[in-house]
């Protein structure tokens, strides 16, 4: 066998090994219940903001890095979420939240929130002024 | 009867549509004619078909320019009856951003791509050699598909392409406003440009990036051409120039994107392994691999098959990247504001991708036996070509990993799974660090090896000096910069080794023969980039850490890391200084310019002994409270030679929503009297009966008077306030004047003509109600990264120059 073929095989083997070794980095989107089974492990959860029963709490003057709210996951379970950051602007209007974090003592401690707003990229409303 | 709409400018749209159809038709004719010219046996036929093809291609190019100019004319004149102008621009945009409006939309960016293809094609046609017909058949085919993207015609109920000249009223059929013949007078302004794109990098980055994308079709077309014609002579120099050009431009485009992200996005960096970034990086890496295998083929006759495969893959992955970023399939995984136009575009791009991939691979496997290959003599382990080839394969590992993970949303869609990565940055880094190490080792040593066979003893002797110096350098830097992770130190060593080895190669071997410096210079640039990346990201430090209050268990290893993670935002009350990382910070209020709020944050450092001010500068990070996208925050950065202080707003008070409890102070003032308030004073200068205030709209019968107030703040800067007192239909009305910068509210509530005096009421809500929350990051030695980028680009440029000079 030629040396280059041998090396090519080795390279392919390394590439496969690399991909396989990373499988642990992937997680599917979870629910609060599955996250609760492994407290402390990081998960991504898709949820909806819920302000019906509980209010969002954010007092930047007391602590600018502490924001709590309640969210309902895809299974419909409601949990308190603690986010260590500022309250994202227009958070009330979010339609869907993708949160990264872990369950601790019945609360979801979250370090990253991606939010999807209904009108983010849509341009279906014409701004109308008075006809002059 | 159809409504006759008033004041519409219909002509430019008609002209534009004519050009789109003409460009599509002409590209079809050009492609077929070039194809027939390639296939013809007699020289006469070849020539005739080629002449027809050329004239059609000129018509096609003319039409593409026509579309471009017409669309720009519409945007420039603010013809908001056109959907494109309304969706992507507005009146208040400065001229330079009118260009950015072009590439915000999907149609405009396809147009940009086609335009570059046309321009670049003239370098192929100008050569007037045997490759013109086959190469231009391929480019022409791509032009047909790109031109069809702008058609917007219906075939069998499915819309093909999207017409940029469509009227707004045809886009939004049924909206009540379009029942009015004079609807246009109601549309005062366009929807505007995405504020993130209102940055000078966004004027220049997309054209360069698209030039890079466009250029990748030429290496592709040339390798197709050689297989098609089964002619493997006289193509190397041209292919080499195209691949060098492509590497240079695509590399520049990608790094400009990094610079844009660093300057105007707030994720705190220049690279985030975002799918959109990855999608443009991957074709570049493959192009670099193709360039290197082409060098092997040129010198030894080996590995032409790899050259062909790499160039096929590079262009295919450009198409794949368009597919990923434009169809919305990436969904929530990307921060980039690309819209999912969805629908037919999804299949249109998929068709584009598979057509060209199939074309490439089918031809490749059909010709696999006839593609020349140096006959089976064993490559020596000490040969340059062997290790260069290994290097190219290592680059492919990188490509496989990046593509595999970036395509996760595609796998999810195909297999109906819901997988995602929780921490993309460390996921990519942990593989790419090792790959980069190998690549750097290759760039350091490759020039010391000779083709065919090298004397290893001599090679090692020559490498001894850069190796030793690199060891010493790594030790020093690791100590000074406190690099503690072993892989990072190893990576640093490889990067320094590569820089030094190439530097010594230049001064010892190439000497002043500067035209040959290209390759080594590019390698030095790459090494410097890696050094810059390590220094700026390993010791990247959030300096706005708030050390008060409770910490959060963030799952980090040490207490210190927990602290850092949990409290990165700092709250600044107006005019209340806070110390942070050796700086004294004061928030001095904000300035409003259009939709932008600029928050003035004053940074001061003081001498330890005397307390005298050492240094003072003001950063003005900007935030837009955008009705469509929420808070859009753009950082402001203080650049030092050795580090950058990067500051951005993470949250602010919406002053219009604020309810304050401070009540007005009332004061009777005669002309010339002074009243004091918390942060300054004001002088009452008299009355003005010719009222001109932005808050006051005159009506007939009004009796209006305003007070002239000169307001001085603590810095001694004077501004005018003019509260208005109106009697309208026997009712008194008081129109307040607010000085946003000073946060001062003034009213004129009573006029006492007898004494020539007025009752002025004023209030200044407490500073506790006015604050910003910000985050500051220190990037050490980020300039090394930018320097490395420039050096690498110069290296490509030098190599390209050399290939152009040597005929």
PDB file of N, CA and C in Angstrom, chain B residues 101-136:
ATOM      1  N   UNK B 101     -28.704  49.024   1.613  1.00  0.00           N
ATOM      2  CA  UNK B 101     -30.084  48.582   1.429  1.00  0.00           C
ATOM      3  C   UNK B 101     -30.154  47.512   0.364  1.00  0.00           C
ATOM      4  N   UNK B 102     -29.285  47.673  -0.624  1.00  0.00           N
ATOM      5  CA  UNK B 102     -29.197  46.728  -1.703  1.00  0.00           C
ATOM      6  C   UNK B 102     -29.018  45.318  -1.193  1.00  0.00           C
ATOM      7  N   UNK B 103     -27.989  45.160  -0.366  1.00  0.00           N
ATOM      8  CA  UNK B 103     -27.669  43.774   0.021  1.00  0.00           C
ATOM      9  C   UNK B 103     -28.395  43.314   1.260  1.00  0.00           C
ATOM     10  N   UNK B 104     -29.280  44.135   1.796  1.00  0.00           N
ATOM     11  CA  UNK B 104     -30.069  43.612   2.904  1.00  0.00           C
ATOM     12  C   UNK B 104     -31.070  42.597   2.377  1.00  0.00           C
ATOM     13  N   UNK B 105     -31.594  42.877   1.208  1.00  0.00           N
ATOM     14  CA  UNK B 105     -32.622  41.998   0.664  1.00  0.00           C
ATOM     15  C   UNK B 105     -32.018  40.842  -0.115  1.00  0.00           C
ATOM     16  N   UNK B 106     -32.784  39.803  -0.237  1.00  0.00           N
ATOM     17  CA  UNK B 106     -32.329  38.614  -0.927  1.00  0.00           C
ATOM     18  C   UNK B 106     -32.062  38.894  -2.406  1.00  0.00           C
ATOM     19  N   UNK B 107     -32.981  39.645  -3.045  1.00  0.00           N
ATOM     20  CA  UNK B 107     -32.833  39.908  -4.480  1.00  0.00           C
ATOM     21  C   UNK B 107     -31.557  40.692  -4.749  1.00  0.00           C
ATOM     22  N   UNK B 108     -31.316  41.708  -3.904  1.00  0.00           N
ATOM     23  CA  UNK B 108     -30.147  42.561  -4.095  1.00  0.00           C
ATOM     24  C   UNK B 108     -28.852  41.785  -3.953  1.00  0.00           C
ATOM     25  N   UNK B 109     -28.833  40.823  -3.015  1.00  0.00           N
ATOM     26  CA  UNK B 109     -27.577  40.114  -2.848  1.00  0.00           C
ATOM     27  C   UNK B 109     -27.339  39.113  -3.977  1.00  0.00           C
ATOM     28  N   UNK B 110     -28.411  38.546  -4.531  1.00  0.00           N
ATOM     29  CA  UNK B 110     -28.217  37.720  -5.725  1.00  0.00           C
ATOM     30  C   UNK B 110     -27.725  38.572  -6.886  1.00  0.00           C
ATOM     31  N   UNK B 111     -28.269  39.786  -6.940  1.00  0.00           N
ATOM     32  CA  UNK B 111     -27.886  40.705  -8.010  1.00  0.00           C
ATOM     33  C   UNK B 111     -26.401  41.037  -7.916  1.00  0.00           C
ATOM     34  N   UNK B 112     -25.940  41.239  -6.685  1.00  0.00           N
ATOM     35  CA  UNK B 112     -24.536  41.533  -6.456  1.00  0.00           C
ATOM     36  C   UNK B 112     -23.671  40.370  -6.940  1.00  0.00           C
ATOM     37  N   UNK B 113     -24.094  39.175  -6.616  1.00  0.00           N
ATOM     38  CA  UNK B 113     -23.385  37.962  -7.011  1.00  0.00           C
ATOM     39  C   UNK B 113     -23.291  37.876  -8.543  1.00  0.00           C
ATOM     40  N   UNK B 114     -24.438  38.033  -9.234  1.00  0.00           N
ATOM     41  CA  UNK B 114     -24.436  37.997 -10.700  1.00  0.00           C
ATOM     42  C   UNK B 114     -23.534  39.052 -11.288  1.00  0.00           C
ATOM     43  N   UNK B 115     -23.599  40.261 -10.710  1.00  0.00           N
ATOM     44  CA  UNK B 115     -22.792  41.344 -11.249  1.00  0.00           C
ATOM     45  C   UNK B 115     -21.312  40.990 -11.188  1.00  0.00           C
ATOM     46  N   UNK B 116     -20.881  40.468 -10.049  1.00  0.00           N
ATOM     47  CA  UNK B 116     -19.459  40.087  -9.932  1.00  0.00           C
ATOM     48  C   UNK B 116     -19.117  38.994 -10.933  1.00  0.00           C
ATOM     49  N   UNK B 117     -20.000  38.011 -11.092  1.00  0.00           N
ATOM     50  CA  UNK B 117     -19.741  36.957 -12.071  1.00  0.00           C
ATOM     51  C   UNK B 117     -19.515  37.550 -13.455  1.00  0.00           C
ATOM     52  N   UNK B 118     -20.367  38.522 -13.823  1.00  0.00           N
ATOM     53  CA  UNK B 118     -20.216  39.165 -15.140  1.00  0.00           C
ATOM     54  C   UNK B 118     -18.858  39.836 -15.263  1.00  0.00           C
ATOM     55  N   UNK B 119     -18.524  40.629 -14.234  1.00  0.00           N
ATOM     56  CA  UNK B 119     -17.270  41.381 -14.311  1.00  0.00           C
ATOM     57  C   UNK B 119     -16.088  40.425 -14.411  1.00  0.00           C
ATOM     58  N   UNK B 120     -16.094  39.384 -13.542  1.00  0.00           N
ATOM     59  CA  UNK B 120     -14.965  38.453 -13.550  1.00  0.00           C
ATOM     60  C   UNK B 120     -14.876  37.686 -14.869  1.00  0.00           C
ATOM     61  N   UNK B 121     -16.055  37.427 -15.476  1.00  0.00           N
ATOM     62  CA  UNK B 121     -16.057  36.670 -16.731  1.00  0.00           C
ATOM     63  C   UNK B 121     -15.222  37.345 -17.814  1.00  0.00           C
ATOM     64  N   UNK B 122     -15.151  38.668 -17.744  1.00  0.00           N
ATOM     65  CA  UNK B 122     -14.409  39.359 -18.797  1.00  0.00           C
ATOM     66  C   UNK B 122     -12.913  39.055 -18.748  1.00  0.00           C
ATOM     67  N   UNK B 123     -12.442  38.583 -17.588  1.00  0.00           N
ATOM     68  CA  UNK B 123     -11.039  38.168 -17.529  1.00  0.00           C
ATOM     69  C   UNK B 123     -10.848  36.832 -18.254  1.00  0.00           C
ATOM     70  N   UNK B 124     -11.914  36.026 -18.303  1.00  0.00           N
ATOM     71  CA  UNK B 124     -11.842  34.769 -19.049  1.00  0.00           C
ATOM     72  C   UNK B 124     -11.958  35.065 -20.541  1.00  0.00           C
ATOM     73  N   UNK B 125     -12.953  35.895 -20.891  1.00  0.00           N
ATOM     74  CA  UNK B 125     -13.187  36.200 -22.308  1.00  0.00           C
ATOM     75  C   UNK B 125     -11.986  36.937 -22.903  1.00  0.00           C
ATOM     76  N   UNK B 126     -11.422  37.843 -22.097  1.00  0.00           N
ATOM     77  CA  UNK B 126     -10.282  38.638 -22.568  1.00  0.00           C
ATOM     78  C   UNK B 126      -9.078  37.785 -22.934  1.00  0.00           C
ATOM     79  N   UNK B 127      -8.935  36.624 -22.295  1.00  0.00           N
ATOM     80  CA  UNK B 127      -7.810  35.729 -22.599  1.00  0.00           C
ATOM     81  C   UNK B 127      -7.915  35.180 -24.016  1.00  0.00           C
ATOM     82  N   UNK B 128      -9.169  34.997 -24.466  1.00  0.00           N
ATOM     83  CA  UNK B 128      -9.426  34.524 -25.815  1.00  0.00           C
ATOM     84  C   UNK B 128      -8.657  33.238 -26.131  1.00  0.00           C
ATOM     85  N   UNK B 129      -8.688  32.257 -25.230  1.00  0.00           N
ATOM     86  CA  UNK B 129      -7.980  31.005 -25.527  1.00  0.00           C
ATOM     87  C   UNK B 129      -8.951  29.831 -25.530  1.00  0.00           C
ATOM     88  N   UNK B 130      -8.419  28.631 -25.578  1.00  0.00           N
ATOM     89  CA  UNK B 130      -9.265  27.445 -25.751  1.00  0.00           C
ATOM     90  C   UNK B 130     -10.187  27.189 -24.565  1.00  0.00           C
ATOM     91  N   UNK B 131      -9.901  27.811 -23.423  1.00  0.00           N
ATOM     92  CA  UNK B 131     -10.730  27.531 -22.250  1.00  0.00           C
ATOM     93  C   UNK B 131     -11.993  28.377 -22.195  1.00  0.00           C
ATOM     94  N   UNK B 132     -12.038  29.430 -23.028  1.00  0.00           N
ATOM     95  CA  UNK B 132     -13.168  30.350 -22.899  1.00  0.00           C
ATOM     96  C   UNK B 132     -14.521  29.649 -23.024  1.00  0.00           C
ATOM     97  N   UNK B 133     -14.688  28.851 -24.089  1.00  0.00           N
ATOM     98  CA  UNK B 133     -16.013  28.261 -24.317  1.00  0.00           C
ATOM     99  C   UNK B 133     -16.443  27.308 -23.212  1.00  0.00           C
ATOM    100  N   UNK B 134     -15.617  26.302 -22.856  1.00  0.00           N
ATOM    101  CA  UNK B 134     -16.090  25.409 -21.781  1.00  0.00           C
ATOM    102  C   UNK B 134     -16.288  26.141 -20.442  1.00  0.00           C
ATOM    103  N   UNK B 135     -15.336  27.001 -20.082  1.00  0.00           N
ATOM    104  CA  UNK B 135     -15.452  27.696 -18.792  1.00  0.00           C
ATOM    105  C   UNK B 135     -16.692  28.570 -18.765  1.00  0.00           C
ATOM    106  N   UNK B 136     -16.906  29.289 -19.871  1.00  0.00           N
ATOM    107  CA  UNK B 136     -18.047  30.207 -19.880  1.00  0.00           C
ATOM    108  C   UNK B 136     -19.384  29.463 -19.995  1.00  0.00           C
TER     109      UNK B 136
END
